[in-house]
CSV table of C-alpha atoms and ligand atoms in Angstrom, one decimal:
chain,number,residue,atom,x,y,z
A,1,MET,CA,0.2,0.0,-0.7
A,2,SER,CA,2.6,2.8,0.6
A,3,GLU,CA,4.5,1.8,-2.3
A,4,LEU,CA,1.2,2.4,-4.1
A,5,VAL,CA,1.4,5.9,-2.4
A,6,SER,CA,5.0,7.2,-2.8
A,7,GLU,CA,4.3,6.2,-6.6
A,8,ASP,CA,0.6,8.5,-7.1
A,9,ILE,CA,2.6,11.2,-5.2
A,10,LYS,CA,6.0,11.1,-6.9
A,11,GLU,CA,7.0,14.6,-9.2
A,12,PRO,CA,6.5,14.2,-12.9
A,13,HIS,CA,10.4,13.9,-13.9
A,14,GLU,CA,11.5,16.7,-15.8
A,15,PRO,CA,12.3,15.1,-19.9
A,16,ALA,CA,15.9,15.4,-20.2
A,17,LEU,CA,16.3,16.9,-23.5
A,18,ALA,CA,16.2,21.2,-23.8
A,19,LEU,CA,16.0,20.8,-27.2
A,20,HIS,CA,14.3,18.1,-29.5
A,21,VAL,CA,14.4,18.0,-33.4
A,22,GLU,CA,13.1,14.6,-35.4
A,23,ASP,CA,13.5,14.4,-39.4
A,24,LEU,CA,12.6,18.4,-39.8
A,25,THR,CA,12.5,20.0,-43.5
A,26,VAL,CA,11.8,23.5,-44.0
A,27,SER,CA,11.4,25.1,-48.2
A,28,TYR,CA,11.1,28.3,-48.8
A,29,GLY,CA,9.5,27.5,-52.5
A,30,ASP,CA,10.4,24.4,-53.6
A,31,ARG,CA,13.9,25.0,-52.3
A,32,PRO,CA,14.8,23.5,-48.6
A,33,ALA,CA,17.2,25.8,-46.2
A,34,LEU,CA,17.2,22.1,-44.3
A,35,TRP,CA,16.8,18.8,-44.7
A,36,ASP,CA,15.6,16.0,-43.0
A,37,ILE,CA,17.4,17.3,-39.4
A,38,ASP,CA,17.9,15.1,-36.2
A,39,LEU,CA,19.4,16.7,-33.3
A,40,ASP,CA,19.4,16.5,-29.4
A,41,ILE,CA,20.6,19.1,-27.1
A,42,PRO,CA,20.8,18.2,-23.2
A,43,PRO,CA,19.6,20.9,-21.1
A,44,GLY,CA,22.3,22.9,-19.4
A,45,VAL,CA,24.9,23.3,-22.1
A,46,MET,CA,25.7,25.6,-24.2
A,47,ALA,CA,25.6,24.9,-27.7
A,48,GLY,CA,27.2,26.6,-30.8
A,49,ILE,CA,25.1,26.3,-34.0
A,50,VAL,CA,28.1,26.4,-36.8
A,51,GLY,CA,27.5,26.5,-40.7
A,52,PRO,CA,28.7,28.5,-43.9
A,53,ASN,CA,26.1,31.3,-45.3
A,54,GLY,CA,22.6,30.1,-46.0
A,55,ALA,CA,23.2,26.7,-44.0
A,56,GLY,CA,19.9,26.9,-42.6
A,57,LYS,CA,21.3,28.2,-38.6
A,58,SER,CA,18.7,31.3,-38.8
A,59,THR,CA,15.5,29.3,-40.3
A,60,LEU,CA,16.6,26.7,-37.9
A,61,LEU,CA,16.7,28.5,-35.2
A,62,LYS,CA,12.9,30.2,-36.4
A,63,ALA,CA,11.7,26.4,-37.5
A,64,ILE,CA,12.1,26.1,-33.5
A,65,LEU,CA,10.1,28.3,-32.5
A,66,GLY,CA,7.2,28.2,-34.8
A,67,LEU,CA,8.2,31.2,-37.0
A,68,VAL,CA,8.6,29.3,-40.2
A,69,PRO,CA,6.0,26.4,-41.6
A,70,ILE,CA,8.0,23.5,-41.4
A,71,SER,CA,7.5,21.0,-44.0
A,72,ALA,CA,8.0,17.7,-42.5
A,73,GLY,CA,9.3,16.8,-38.9
A,74,HIS,CA,8.4,17.9,-35.2
A,75,VAL,CA,10.2,19.8,-32.4
A,76,ARG,CA,10.8,19.6,-28.8
A,77,LEU,CA,11.6,21.6,-26.2
A,78,PHE,CA,11.6,20.0,-23.1
A,79,GLY,CA,9.9,17.4,-23.7
A,80,HIS,CA,6.3,19.3,-24.9
A,81,PRO,CA,5.9,21.8,-28.2
A,82,TYR,CA,7.1,25.4,-28.3
A,83,ARG,CA,3.8,26.6,-28.1
A,84,MET,CA,3.6,25.5,-25.3
A,85,GLN,CA,6.7,26.4,-23.5
A,86,ARG,CA,7.0,30.4,-24.8
A,87,ARG,CA,7.8,30.9,-21.3
A,88,ARG,CA,10.9,28.9,-20.8
A,89,VAL,CA,12.1,30.2,-24.0
A,90,GLY,CA,14.2,32.5,-25.2
A,91,TYR,CA,14.8,34.6,-28.6
A,92,VAL,CA,17.7,37.0,-30.0
A,93,PRO,CA,17.2,37.5,-33.4
A,94,GLN,CA,19.6,38.8,-36.4
A,95,ARG,CA,20.2,42.4,-35.0
A,96,SER,CA,20.4,43.5,-39.0
A,97,SER,CA,16.2,42.1,-38.7
A,98,VAL,CA,14.9,44.5,-35.9
A,99,ASP,CA,14.5,48.9,-36.4
A,100,TRP,CA,16.3,49.9,-34.6
A,101,ASP,CA,14.7,54.2,-35.1
A,102,PHE,CA,11.8,52.7,-33.9
A,103,PRO,CA,11.2,54.9,-31.2
A,104,THR,CA,11.5,53.4,-27.8
A,105,SER,CA,13.8,53.3,-24.8
A,106,ALA,CA,15.8,50.5,-23.7
A,107,VAL,CA,13.7,50.1,-20.8
A,108,ASP,CA,10.4,49.6,-23.0
A,109,VAL,CA,11.9,47.6,-25.8
A,110,VAL,CA,12.1,44.8,-22.4
A,111,THR,CA,9.7,45.5,-20.8
A,112,MET,CA,8.3,44.5,-24.5
A,113,GLY,CA,9.6,41.1,-23.3
A,114,LEU,CA,6.4,40.5,-21.1
A,115,TYR,CA,4.0,40.9,-23.6
A,116,GLY,CA,3.1,37.7,-23.6
A,117,GLU,CA,2.9,37.0,-19.4
A,118,LEU,CA,0.7,40.6,-20.0
A,119,GLY,CA,-2.1,39.2,-22.5
A,120,TRP,CA,-2.8,42.6,-24.7
A,121,LEU,CA,-5.5,44.1,-22.5
A,122,ARG,CA,-3.1,44.9,-19.7
A,123,TRP,CA,-0.5,47.5,-19.8
A,124,PRO,CA,2.3,47.3,-18.4
A,125,GLY,CA,2.8,48.9,-14.7
A,126,ARG,CA,6.0,49.3,-11.6
A,127,SER,CA,6.3,46.0,-11.0
A,128,GLU,CA,6.3,45.0,-15.0
A,129,ARG,CA,8.9,48.0,-15.6
A,130,ASP,CA,11.3,46.7,-12.4
A,131,ARG,CA,12.6,43.6,-13.9
A,132,ALA,CA,13.0,45.0,-16.6
A,133,LEU,CA,15.2,47.6,-15.1
A,134,ARG,CA,17.0,44.3,-13.4
A,135,ALA,CA,17.2,42.3,-16.7
A,136,LEU,CA,19.1,45.8,-17.8
A,137,ASP,CA,21.4,45.8,-15.0
A,138,GLN,CA,22.2,41.9,-15.2
A,139,VAL,CA,23.0,43.3,-19.2
A,140,GLY,CA,24.8,45.7,-17.9
A,141,MET,CA,23.2,48.6,-19.5
A,142,GLU,CA,20.4,50.4,-16.1
A,143,ALA,CA,22.3,53.3,-16.1
A,144,LEU,CA,20.7,53.4,-19.9
A,145,ALA,CA,17.1,52.8,-19.3
A,146,ASP,CA,15.7,56.0,-21.0
A,147,ARG,CA,17.6,56.2,-23.2
A,148,GLN,CA,16.0,55.7,-27.4
A,149,ILE,CA,17.1,52.3,-29.2
A,150,SER,CA,18.8,54.4,-31.9
A,151,GLU,CA,20.8,56.6,-29.9
A,152,LEU,CA,22.5,53.0,-28.4
A,153,SER,CA,25.7,51.5,-30.4
A,154,GLY,CA,25.5,47.9,-31.8
A,155,GLY,CA,26.7,47.0,-29.0
A,156,GLN,CA,24.1,48.4,-26.7
A,157,GLN,CA,21.5,47.7,-28.6
A,158,GLN,CA,22.9,43.8,-28.2
A,159,ARG,CA,22.2,44.5,-24.5
A,160,VAL,CA,19.0,45.5,-24.8
A,161,PHE,CA,17.6,42.9,-27.2
A,162,ILE,CA,19.7,40.5,-24.3
A,163,ALA,CA,18.1,41.8,-22.0
A,164,ARG,CA,13.9,41.1,-23.5
A,165,ALA,CA,15.1,37.6,-23.9
A,166,LEU,CA,15.8,37.5,-19.9
A,167,VAL,CA,13.5,39.7,-18.5
A,168,HIS,CA,10.7,36.6,-18.1
A,169,LYS,CA,13.7,34.0,-17.3
A,170,PRO,CA,13.7,31.5,-19.9
A,171,ASP,CA,15.2,28.5,-19.1
A,172,ILE,CA,16.3,28.2,-23.1
A,173,LEU,CA,17.7,30.8,-25.1
A,174,LEU,CA,18.1,31.1,-28.6
A,175,LEU,CA,20.3,33.8,-29.6
A,176,ASP,CA,20.7,34.2,-33.8
A,177,GLU,CA,24.8,35.7,-34.3
A,178,PRO,CA,24.6,38.0,-30.8
A,179,MET,CA,28.6,38.2,-31.7
A,180,ALA,CA,27.4,39.9,-35.4
A,181,GLY,CA,28.7,43.4,-35.0
A,182,VAL,CA,30.1,43.5,-32.0
A,183,ASP,CA,33.5,45.3,-30.9
A,184,ALA,CA,35.6,43.3,-29.2
A,185,THR,CA,34.6,43.9,-25.7
A,186,THR,CA,31.1,43.6,-26.0
A,187,GLU,CA,31.5,40.5,-27.5
A,188,ARG,CA,33.5,39.7,-24.5
A,189,SER,CA,30.8,40.8,-21.9
A,190,ILE,CA,28.5,38.9,-23.8
A,191,ILE,CA,30.3,35.7,-23.7
A,192,ASN,CA,31.0,36.2,-19.6
A,193,LEU,CA,27.2,36.8,-19.6
A,194,LEU,CA,26.0,33.2,-21.3
A,195,ARG,CA,28.6,31.9,-19.2
A,196,GLN,CA,26.6,33.1,-16.0
A,197,LEU,CA,23.3,31.9,-17.7
A,198,ARG,CA,24.9,28.4,-18.2
A,199,GLU,CA,26.6,28.3,-15.1
A,200,ALA,CA,23.1,28.8,-13.4
A,201,GLY,CA,21.0,25.9,-15.3
A,202,GLN,CA,19.4,27.7,-18.4
A,203,THR,CA,19.9,26.1,-22.1
A,204,VAL,CA,21.6,28.2,-24.7
A,205,VAL,CA,22.6,27.8,-27.9
A,206,VAL,CA,23.6,30.9,-30.6
A,207,VAL,CA,24.0,30.8,-34.5
A,208,HIS,CA,27.7,31.8,-34.4
A,209,HIS,CA,29.7,31.5,-37.4
A,210,ASP,CA,33.2,32.6,-36.4
A,211,LEU,CA,35.4,29.3,-36.8
A,212,GLN,CA,38.4,30.3,-34.9
A,213,THR,CA,36.4,30.8,-31.7
A,214,VAL,CA,33.9,27.7,-31.7
A,215,GLN,CA,35.6,26.0,-29.2
A,216,LYS,CA,37.0,28.6,-26.8
A,217,TYR,CA,32.8,29.8,-26.3
A,218,PHE,CA,31.1,26.4,-26.3
A,219,ASP,CA,30.4,23.1,-24.5
A,220,TRP,CA,28.0,21.3,-28.0
A,221,LEU,CA,29.1,21.8,-31.8
A,222,VAL,CA,25.7,21.9,-33.7
A,223,LEU,CA,27.3,20.7,-37.7
A,224,LEU,CA,25.1,22.5,-40.3
A,225,ASN,CA,24.8,22.6,-44.5
A,226,VAL,CA,21.3,22.1,-45.1
A,227,ARG,CA,22.2,18.6,-43.4
A,228,LEU,CA,23.3,18.0,-40.6
A,229,ILE,CA,27.0,17.4,-40.2
A,230,ALA,CA,27.8,16.3,-36.6
A,231,ALA,CA,26.2,17.4,-33.4
A,232,GLY,CA,28.1,16.6,-30.3
A,233,PRO,CA,29.9,17.9,-27.4
A,234,ARG,CA,32.8,19.7,-29.2
A,235,ASP,CA,35.5,17.7,-29.2
A,236,GLU,CA,33.7,14.6,-30.3
A,237,VAL,CA,32.2,17.2,-33.3
A,238,HIS,CA,35.4,20.0,-34.3
A,239,THR,CA,37.1,17.4,-36.9
A,240,ALA,CA,38.4,18.6,-39.4
A,241,GLU,CA,37.1,16.3,-41.1
A,242,ASN,CA,33.4,17.7,-40.4
A,243,LEU,CA,34.8,20.7,-40.4
A,244,ARG,CA,35.8,19.6,-44.6
A,245,ARG,CA,32.0,18.4,-44.4
A,246,THR,CA,30.4,21.1,-43.5
A,247,TYR,CA,32.1,23.7,-45.6
A,248,GLY,CA,34.2,22.3,-48.4
A,249,GLY,CA,36.5,24.3,-49.4
A,250,GLN,CA,35.3,27.4,-47.5
A,251,ILE,CA,37.1,27.5,-44.6
A,252,ALA,CA,40.4,30.0,-45.8
A,253,LEU,CA,37.8,32.5,-46.0
A,254,LEU,CA,35.4,32.5,-42.8
A,255,ASP,CA,36.4,35.4,-40.6
A,256,ASP,CA,34.0,38.2,-39.7
A,257,ASN,CA,35.6,40.1,-42.9
A,258,ASP,CA,35.5,38.1,-45.0
A,259,ARG,CA,32.4,35.7,-45.4
A,260,PRO,CA,31.2,34.2,-47.9
A,261,ALA,CA,29.1,36.0,-50.0
B,301,LIG,P1,21.9,30.8,-42.0
B,301,LIG,O1,21.3,31.4,-41.3
B,301,LIG,O2,23.4,29.8,-42.0
B,301,LIG,O3,23.0,32.0,-42.8
B,301,LIG,P2,19.4,31.2,-43.4
B,301,LIG,O4,18.3,30.5,-42.4
B,301,LIG,O5,19.3,32.7,-43.2
B,301,LIG,O6,20.8,30.6,-43.5
B,301,LIG,O7,18.8,31.0,-45.1
B,301,LIG,C1,19.2,29.8,-45.4
B,301,LIG,C2,19.0,29.4,-46.9
B,301,LIG,O8,17.4,29.6,-47.5
B,301,LIG,C3,19.4,31.0,-47.4
B,301,LIG,O9,19.9,29.4,-48.9
B,301,LIG,C4,18.4,31.5,-48.0
B,301,LIG,O10,18.7,32.5,-48.9
B,301,LIG,C5,17.1,31.6,-47.7
B,301,LIG,N1,16.0,31.4,-47.0
B,301,LIG,C6,16.1,32.3,-45.8
B,301,LIG,N2,15.0,33.1,-45.5
B,301,LIG,C7,14.1,32.7,-47.0
B,301,LIG,C8,12.7,33.5,-46.8
B,301,LIG,N3,12.1,34.0,-46.2
B,301,LIG,N4,12.5,33.2,-48.0
B,301,LIG,C9,13.1,32.5,-49.5
B,301,LIG,N5,14.7,32.2,-48.7
B,301,LIG,C10,15.2,32.7,-47.7
């Protein structure tokens, strides 16, 4: 009898995987951007999604978030579809995809990250502003909270967008090239922040194209070129053969200033 009771009150266990992608194909028109991807990312890692321009890296993040239609396959976050897990997920889109001339302040941008919680009928109030200020503090931007976003540097804008993704304390954070176009100091501060989040137990998934820093930054790697080339712990995946299969002859060109078109 006592065994039955203890079975009844057992906590539902958390599925082991932060991200599970199965048989995923995404096409724009009749051209596949991702082809039959199978991929698992365990919780608590800092994963880099790496591959040449046009490999489908951004498309993978968008497919995870339901922002592009999926032709085949499915995605699970902590065992469930994204629509059931929205509040556990933070997303930082590519900086170039955002209209930075929009007349709004840093703190208001971060507060937008709470709209999902508030619903359309409630305006953000004092407590939401306080939470936004705390998120800005986390990225070292509290002093510029009331500054218009158009007046911020590229690195400062990036940090505001990271704060917006962090404000609802996600369990998994997806970032699309957060280091693109920022100076070396900002890159260091972003990577330090992401490491702190990982230490605190969050799963961090970063689209990244600078091969020079891949080994230093990530403990989990996903190599992509429309198809999945390899995924797993960094030291198993980061081999000359896998990189050659991912980039073909383009490896020599790959740094920030000299990306293949
Ligand atoms: P990456 O992030 O690795 O550079 P993307 O996911 O941005 O790659 O793009 C993968 C492929 O899909 C590219 O060939 C790109 O031109 C194409 N693509 C991306 N977005 C669209 C879109 N909205 N409509 C049509 N084609 C697209």
